[in-house]
Amino acid sequence: MTNNFVVITTGYTASGKSTAAKRIAEKTSADLYHSAVVRKDLGYKFTKEQAAEDFFLLTSNLRRGMDIEVYNKLSENCRKSLIKKHNVVLDAGFFFKWQRKLIYKNIIGLNTETFIVRIECPEEEIFKRILDRNKKFSDSELNETPSLKAYESSKKVFQNPEEDFNIYYQYPKIIKYNSHTKKISTNIPTESCNLIKIINALQ
């Protein structure tokens, strides 16, 4: 019997995480949780001007309390879905190791296969997307960070998931996906049914 899976998306601001997460969730019938939606459900709402301010920079400690609440909620939602035997896709930055460890630890004992889908994109394409996001900020609840400063801050703080190691859980399986070229690569030496499903969803 195939285990359920969790997909943790990660990548720089405007790299294409939400689009990839939505595609995987739709094509695998997985439960999808967006950090942007969770943030708003917790009462954190920002105008375009506020989102472009320093509070939203990942190099700022001002947002630490909010991020702890958001990632704890994502972790809780993930566990609830897995208990129901649902697959899960988590759409969030997961820039920091502590954010990913919340997921690893909270799904212990659920016989779950964990994947990190690292979204990559050429910088010039990211710049175009941020400009477009700025113009269409109010069109989507996922358009939270329409600022080049937010992108630059994500580059500064990003902690490579390939360096994750948690003695309480399995080493995560990493899939790299370029949202611009559609190129896919993985560090997983052997194929699994879930891996095939995720790769097929991205193609």
JSON list of N, CA and C in Angstrom, two decimals, residues 44-86:
[
{"chain": "A", "resi": 44, "resn": "TYR", "atom": "N", "xyz": [-3.92, 38.54, 9.95]},
{"chain": "A", "resi": 44, "resn": "TYR", "atom": "CA", "xyz": [-2.86, 39.37, 9.40]},
{"chain": "A", "resi": 44, "resn": "TYR", "atom": "C", "xyz": [-3.20, 39.75, 7.96]},
{"chain": "A", "resi": 45, "resn": "LYS", "atom": "N", "xyz": [-3.53, 41.02, 7.75]},
{"chain": "A", "resi": 45, "resn": "LYS", "atom": "CA", "xyz": [-3.88, 41.50, 6.42]},
{"chain": "A", "resi": 45, "resn": "LYS", "atom": "C", "xyz": [-3.10, 42.77, 6.13]},
{"chain": "A", "resi": 46, "resn": "PHE", "atom": "N", "xyz": [-2.64, 42.89, 4.88]},
{"chain": "A", "resi": 46, "resn": "PHE", "atom": "CA", "xyz": [-1.77, 44.00, 4.52]},
{"chain": "A", "resi": 46, "resn": "PHE", "atom": "C", "xyz": [-2.21, 44.65, 3.21]},
{"chain": "A", "resi": 47, "resn": "THR", "atom": "N", "xyz": [-2.06, 45.97, 3.15]},
{"chain": "A", "resi": 47, "resn": "THR", "atom": "CA", "xyz": [-2.23, 46.67, 1.88]},
{"chain": "A", "resi": 47, "resn": "THR", "atom": "C", "xyz": [-0.95, 46.48, 1.07]},
{"chain": "A", "resi": 48, "resn": "LYS", "atom": "N", "xyz": [-0.99, 46.87, -0.19]},
{"chain": "A", "resi": 48, "resn": "LYS", "atom": "CA", "xyz": [0.20, 46.76, -1.03]},
{"chain": "A", "resi": 48, "resn": "LYS", "atom": "C", "xyz": [1.36, 47.57, -0.45]},
{"chain": "A", "resi": 49, "resn": "GLU", "atom": "N", "xyz": [1.04, 48.75, 0.06]},
{"chain": "A", "resi": 49, "resn": "GLU", "atom": "CA", "xyz": [2.07, 49.61, 0.63]},
{"chain": "A", "resi": 49, "resn": "GLU", "atom": "C", "xyz": [2.68, 48.98, 1.89]},
{"chain": "A", "resi": 50, "resn": "GLN", "atom": "N", "xyz": [1.82, 48.40, 2.73]},
{"chain": "A", "resi": 50, "resn": "GLN", "atom": "CA", "xyz": [2.32, 47.75, 3.94]},
{"chain": "A", "resi": 50, "resn": "GLN", "atom": "C", "xyz": [3.17, 46.52, 3.61]},
{"chain": "A", "resi": 51, "resn": "ALA", "atom": "N", "xyz": [2.74, 45.77, 2.60]},
{"chain": "A", "resi": 51, "resn": "ALA", "atom": "CA", "xyz": [3.46, 44.56, 2.22]},
{"chain": "A", "resi": 51, "resn": "ALA", "atom": "C", "xyz": [4.85, 44.88, 1.69]},
{"chain": "A", "resi": 52, "resn": "ALA", "atom": "N", "xyz": [5.01, 46.08, 1.12]},
{"chain": "A", "resi": 52, "resn": "ALA", "atom": "CA", "xyz": [6.30, 46.47, 0.57]},
{"chain": "A", "resi": 52, "resn": "ALA", "atom": "C", "xyz": [7.23, 47.06, 1.63]},
{"chain": "A", "resi": 53, "resn": "GLU", "atom": "N", "xyz": [6.71, 47.29, 2.84]},
{"chain": "A", "resi": 53, "resn": "GLU", "atom": "CA", "xyz": [7.52, 47.87, 3.90]},
{"chain": "A", "resi": 53, "resn": "GLU", "atom": "C", "xyz": [8.44, 46.83, 4.54]},
{"chain": "A", "resi": 54, "resn": "ASP", "atom": "N", "xyz": [9.32, 47.29, 5.40]},
{"chain": "A", "resi": 54, "resn": "ASP", "atom": "CA", "xyz": [10.34, 46.43, 5.98]},
{"chain": "A", "resi": 54, "resn": "ASP", "atom": "C", "xyz": [9.78, 45.30, 6.84]},
{"chain": "A", "resi": 55, "resn": "PHE", "atom": "N", "xyz": [8.56, 45.45, 7.35]},
{"chain": "A", "resi": 55, "resn": "PHE", "atom": "CA", "xyz": [7.97, 44.41, 8.19]},
{"chain": "A", "resi": 55, "resn": "PHE", "atom": "C", "xyz": [7.96, 43.07, 7.46]},
{"chain": "A", "resi": 56, "resn": "PHE", "atom": "N", "xyz": [7.71, 43.09, 6.17]},
{"chain": "A", "resi": 56, "resn": "PHE", "atom": "CA", "xyz": [7.56, 41.84, 5.43]},
{"chain": "A", "resi": 56, "resn": "PHE", "atom": "C", "xyz": [8.90, 41.26, 4.94]},
{"chain": "A", "resi": 57, "resn": "LEU", "atom": "N", "xyz": [9.99, 41.95, 5.19]},
{"chain": "A", "resi": 57, "resn": "LEU", "atom": "CA", "xyz": [11.28, 41.43, 4.77]},
{"chain": "A", "resi": 57, "resn": "LEU", "atom": "C", "xyz": [11.68, 40.25, 5.64]},
{"chain": "A", "resi": 58, "resn": "LEU", "atom": "N", "xyz": [12.21, 39.22, 5.03]},
{"chain": "A", "resi": 58, "resn": "LEU", "atom": "CA", "xyz": [12.58, 38.01, 5.77]},
{"chain": "A", "resi": 58, "resn": "LEU", "atom": "C", "xyz": [13.82, 38.23, 6.63]},
{"chain": "A", "resi": 59, "resn": "THR", "atom": "N", "xyz": [14.52, 39.32, 6.39]},
{"chain": "A", "resi": 59, "resn": "THR", "atom": "CA", "xyz": [15.67, 39.67, 7.22]},
{"chain": "A", "resi": 59, "resn": "THR", "atom": "C", "xyz": [15.25, 40.43, 8.48]},
{"chain": "A", "resi": 60, "resn": "SER", "atom": "N", "xyz": [13.95, 40.73, 8.59]},
{"chain": "A", "resi": 60, "resn": "SER", "atom": "CA", "xyz": [13.44, 41.48, 9.74]},
{"chain": "A", "resi": 60, "resn": "SER", "atom": "C", "xyz": [12.94, 40.55, 10.83]},
{"chain": "A", "resi": 61, "resn": "ASN", "atom": "N", "xyz": [13.30, 40.88, 12.08]},
{"chain": "A", "resi": 61, "resn": "ASN", "atom": "CA", "xyz": [12.79, 40.10, 13.21]},
{"chain": "A", "resi": 61, "resn": "ASN", "atom": "C", "xyz": [11.38, 40.51, 13.60]},
{"chain": "A", "resi": 62, "resn": "LEU", "atom": "N", "xyz": [10.87, 41.58, 12.98]},
{"chain": "A", "resi": 62, "resn": "LEU", "atom": "CA", "xyz": [9.55, 42.09, 13.33]},
{"chain": "A", "resi": 62, "resn": "LEU", "atom": "C", "xyz": [8.45, 41.08, 13.03]},
{"chain": "A", "resi": 63, "resn": "ARG", "atom": "N", "xyz": [8.66, 40.24, 12.02]},
{"chain": "A", "resi": 63, "resn": "ARG", "atom": "CA", "xyz": [7.62, 39.31, 11.59]},
{"chain": "A", "resi": 63, "resn": "ARG", "atom": "C", "xyz": [7.74, 37.94, 12.23]},
{"chain": "A", "resi": 64, "resn": "ARG", "atom": "N", "xyz": [8.70, 37.76, 13.10]},
{"chain": "A", "resi": 64, "resn": "ARG", "atom": "CA", "xyz": [8.97, 36.44, 13.69]},
{"chain": "A", "resi": 64, "resn": "ARG", "atom": "C", "xyz": [7.73, 35.85, 14.38]},
{"chain": "A", "resi": 65, "resn": "GLY", "atom": "N", "xyz": [7.05, 36.65, 15.20]},
{"chain": "A", "resi": 65, "resn": "GLY", "atom": "CA", "xyz": [5.87, 36.16, 15.92]},
{"chain": "A", "resi": 65, "resn": "GLY", "atom": "C", "xyz": [4.79, 35.70, 14.97]},
{"chain": "A", "resi": 66, "resn": "MET", "atom": "N", "xyz": [4.55, 36.49, 13.92]},
{"chain": "A", "resi": 66, "resn": "MET", "atom": "CA", "xyz": [3.56, 36.12, 12.93]},
{"chain": "A", "resi": 66, "resn": "MET", "atom": "C", "xyz": [3.94, 34.80, 12.24]},
{"chain": "A", "resi": 67, "resn": "ASP", "atom": "N", "xyz": [5.20, 34.68, 11.86]},
{"chain": "A", "resi": 67, "resn": "ASP", "atom": "CA", "xyz": [5.64, 33.48, 11.16]},
{"chain": "A", "resi": 67, "resn": "ASP", "atom": "C", "xyz": [5.50, 32.23, 12.03]},
{"chain": "A", "resi": 68, "resn": "ILE", "atom": "N", "xyz": [5.77, 32.36, 13.32]},
{"chain": "A", "resi": 68, "resn": "ILE", "atom": "CA", "xyz": [5.62, 31.22, 14.22]},
{"chain": "A", "resi": 68, "resn": "ILE", "atom": "C", "xyz": [4.16, 30.76, 14.24]},
{"chain": "A", "resi": 69, "resn": "GLU", "atom": "N", "xyz": [3.24, 31.71, 14.33]},
{"chain": "A", "resi": 69, "resn": "GLU", "atom": "CA", "xyz": [1.82, 31.36, 14.30]},
{"chain": "A", "resi": 69, "resn": "GLU", "atom": "C", "xyz": [1.42, 30.69, 12.99]},
{"chain": "A", "resi": 70, "resn": "VAL", "atom": "N", "xyz": [1.86, 31.27, 11.88]},
{"chain": "A", "resi": 70, "resn": "VAL", "atom": "CA", "xyz": [1.48, 30.76, 10.56]},
{"chain": "A", "resi": 70, "resn": "VAL", "atom": "C", "xyz": [2.01, 29.36, 10.33]},
{"chain": "A", "resi": 71, "resn": "TYR", "atom": "N", "xyz": [3.28, 29.13, 10.62]},
{"chain": "A", "resi": 71, "resn": "TYR", "atom": "CA", "xyz": [3.87, 27.81, 10.33]},
{"chain": "A", "resi": 71, "resn": "TYR", "atom": "C", "xyz": [3.39, 26.74, 11.31]},
{"chain": "A", "resi": 72, "resn": "ASN", "atom": "N", "xyz": [3.07, 27.14, 12.53]},
{"chain": "A", "resi": 72, "resn": "ASN", "atom": "CA", "xyz": [2.45, 26.18, 13.45]},
{"chain": "A", "resi": 72, "resn": "ASN", "atom": "C", "xyz": [1.08, 25.76, 12.95]},
{"chain": "A", "resi": 73, "resn": "LYS", "atom": "N", "xyz": [0.32, 26.72, 12.41]},
{"chain": "A", "resi": 73, "resn": "LYS", "atom": "CA", "xyz": [-1.01, 26.40, 11.87]},
{"chain": "A", "resi": 73, "resn": "LYS", "atom": "C", "xyz": [-0.90, 25.52, 10.64]},
{"chain": "A", "resi": 74, "resn": "LEU", "atom": "N", "xyz": [0.06, 25.81, 9.77]},
{"chain": "A", "resi": 74, "resn": "LEU", "atom": "CA", "xyz": [0.27, 24.96, 8.60]},
{"chain": "A", "resi": 74, "resn": "LEU", "atom": "C", "xyz": [0.59, 23.53, 9.04]},
{"chain": "A", "resi": 75, "resn": "SER", "atom": "N", "xyz": [1.42, 23.41, 10.07]},
{"chain": "A", "resi": 75, "resn": "SER", "atom": "CA", "xyz": [1.79, 22.10, 10.58]},
{"chain": "A", "resi": 75, "resn": "SER", "atom": "C", "xyz": [0.59, 21.35, 11.15]},
{"chain": "A", "resi": 76, "resn": "GLU", "atom": "N", "xyz": [-0.27, 22.06, 11.89]},
{"chain": "A", "resi": 76, "resn": "GLU", "atom": "CA", "xyz": [-1.48, 21.46, 12.45]},
{"chain": "A", "resi": 76, "resn": "GLU", "atom": "C", "xyz": [-2.42, 21.00, 11.33]},
{"chain": "A", "resi": 77, "resn": "ASN", "atom": "N", "xyz": [-2.63, 21.86, 10.32]},
{"chain": "A", "resi": 77, "resn": "ASN", "atom": "CA", "xyz": [-3.50, 21.50, 9.20]},
{"chain": "A", "resi": 77, "resn": "ASN", "atom": "C", "xyz": [-2.98, 20.28, 8.46]},
{"chain": "A", "resi": 78, "resn": "CYS", "atom": "N", "xyz": [-1.67, 20.23, 8.30]},
{"chain": "A", "resi": 78, "resn": "CYS", "atom": "CA", "xyz": [-1.04, 19.11, 7.62]},
{"chain": "A", "resi": 78, "resn": "CYS", "atom": "C", "xyz": [-1.31, 17.80, 8.37]},
{"chain": "A", "resi": 79, "resn": "ARG", "atom": "N", "xyz": [-1.09, 17.81, 9.65]},
{"chain": "A", "resi": 79, "resn": "ARG", "atom": "CA", "xyz": [-1.30, 16.59, 10.44]},
{"chain": "A", "resi": 79, "resn": "ARG", "atom": "C", "xyz": [-2.76, 16.14, 10.40]},
{"chain": "A", "resi": 80, "resn": "LYS", "atom": "N", "xyz": [-3.70, 17.08, 10.51]},
{"chain": "A", "resi": 80, "resn": "LYS", "atom": "CA", "xyz": [-5.12, 16.73, 10.47]},
{"chain": "A", "resi": 80, "resn": "LYS", "atom": "C", "xyz": [-5.49, 16.06, 9.16]},
{"chain": "A", "resi": 81, "resn": "SER", "atom": "N", "xyz": [-4.96, 16.57, 8.05]},
{"chain": "A", "resi": 81, "resn": "SER", "atom": "CA", "xyz": [-5.25, 15.98, 6.75]},
{"chain": "A", "resi": 81, "resn": "SER", "atom": "C", "xyz": [-4.65, 14.58, 6.63]},
{"chain": "A", "resi": 82, "resn": "LEU", "atom": "N", "xyz": [-3.44, 14.42, 7.11]},
{"chain": "A", "resi": 82, "resn": "LEU", "atom": "CA", "xyz": [-2.78, 13.11, 7.02]},
{"chain": "A", "resi": 82, "resn": "LEU", "atom": "C", "xyz": [-3.50, 12.07, 7.86]},
{"chain": "A", "resi": 83, "resn": "ILE", "atom": "N", "xyz": [-4.01, 12.46, 9.01]},
{"chain": "A", "resi": 83, "resn": "ILE", "atom": "CA", "xyz": [-4.77, 11.54, 9.86]},
{"chain": "A", "resi": 83, "resn": "ILE", "atom": "C", "xyz": [-6.01, 11.04, 9.11]},
{"chain": "A", "resi": 84, "resn": "LYS", "atom": "N", "xyz": [-6.54, 11.89, 8.24]},
{"chain": "A", "resi": 84, "resn": "LYS", "atom": "CA", "xyz": [-7.68, 11.50, 7.41]},
{"chain": "A", "resi": 84, "resn": "LYS", "atom": "C", "xyz": [-7.26, 10.72, 6.16]},
{"chain": "A", "resi": 85, "resn": "LYS", "atom": "N", "xyz": [-5.95, 10.44, 6.06]},
{"chain": "A", "resi": 85, "resn": "LYS", "atom": "CA", "xyz": [-5.40, 9.70, 4.92]},
{"chain": "A", "resi": 85, "resn": "LYS", "atom": "C", "xyz": [-5.43, 10.51, 3.62]},
{"chain": "A", "resi": 86, "resn": "HIS", "atom": "N", "xyz": [-5.31, 11.83, 3.75]},
{"chain": "A", "resi": 86, "resn": "HIS", "atom": "CA", "xyz": [-5.24, 12.70, 2.59]},
{"chain": "A", "resi": 86, "resn": "HIS", "atom": "C", "xyz": [-3.78, 13.06, 2.31]}
]
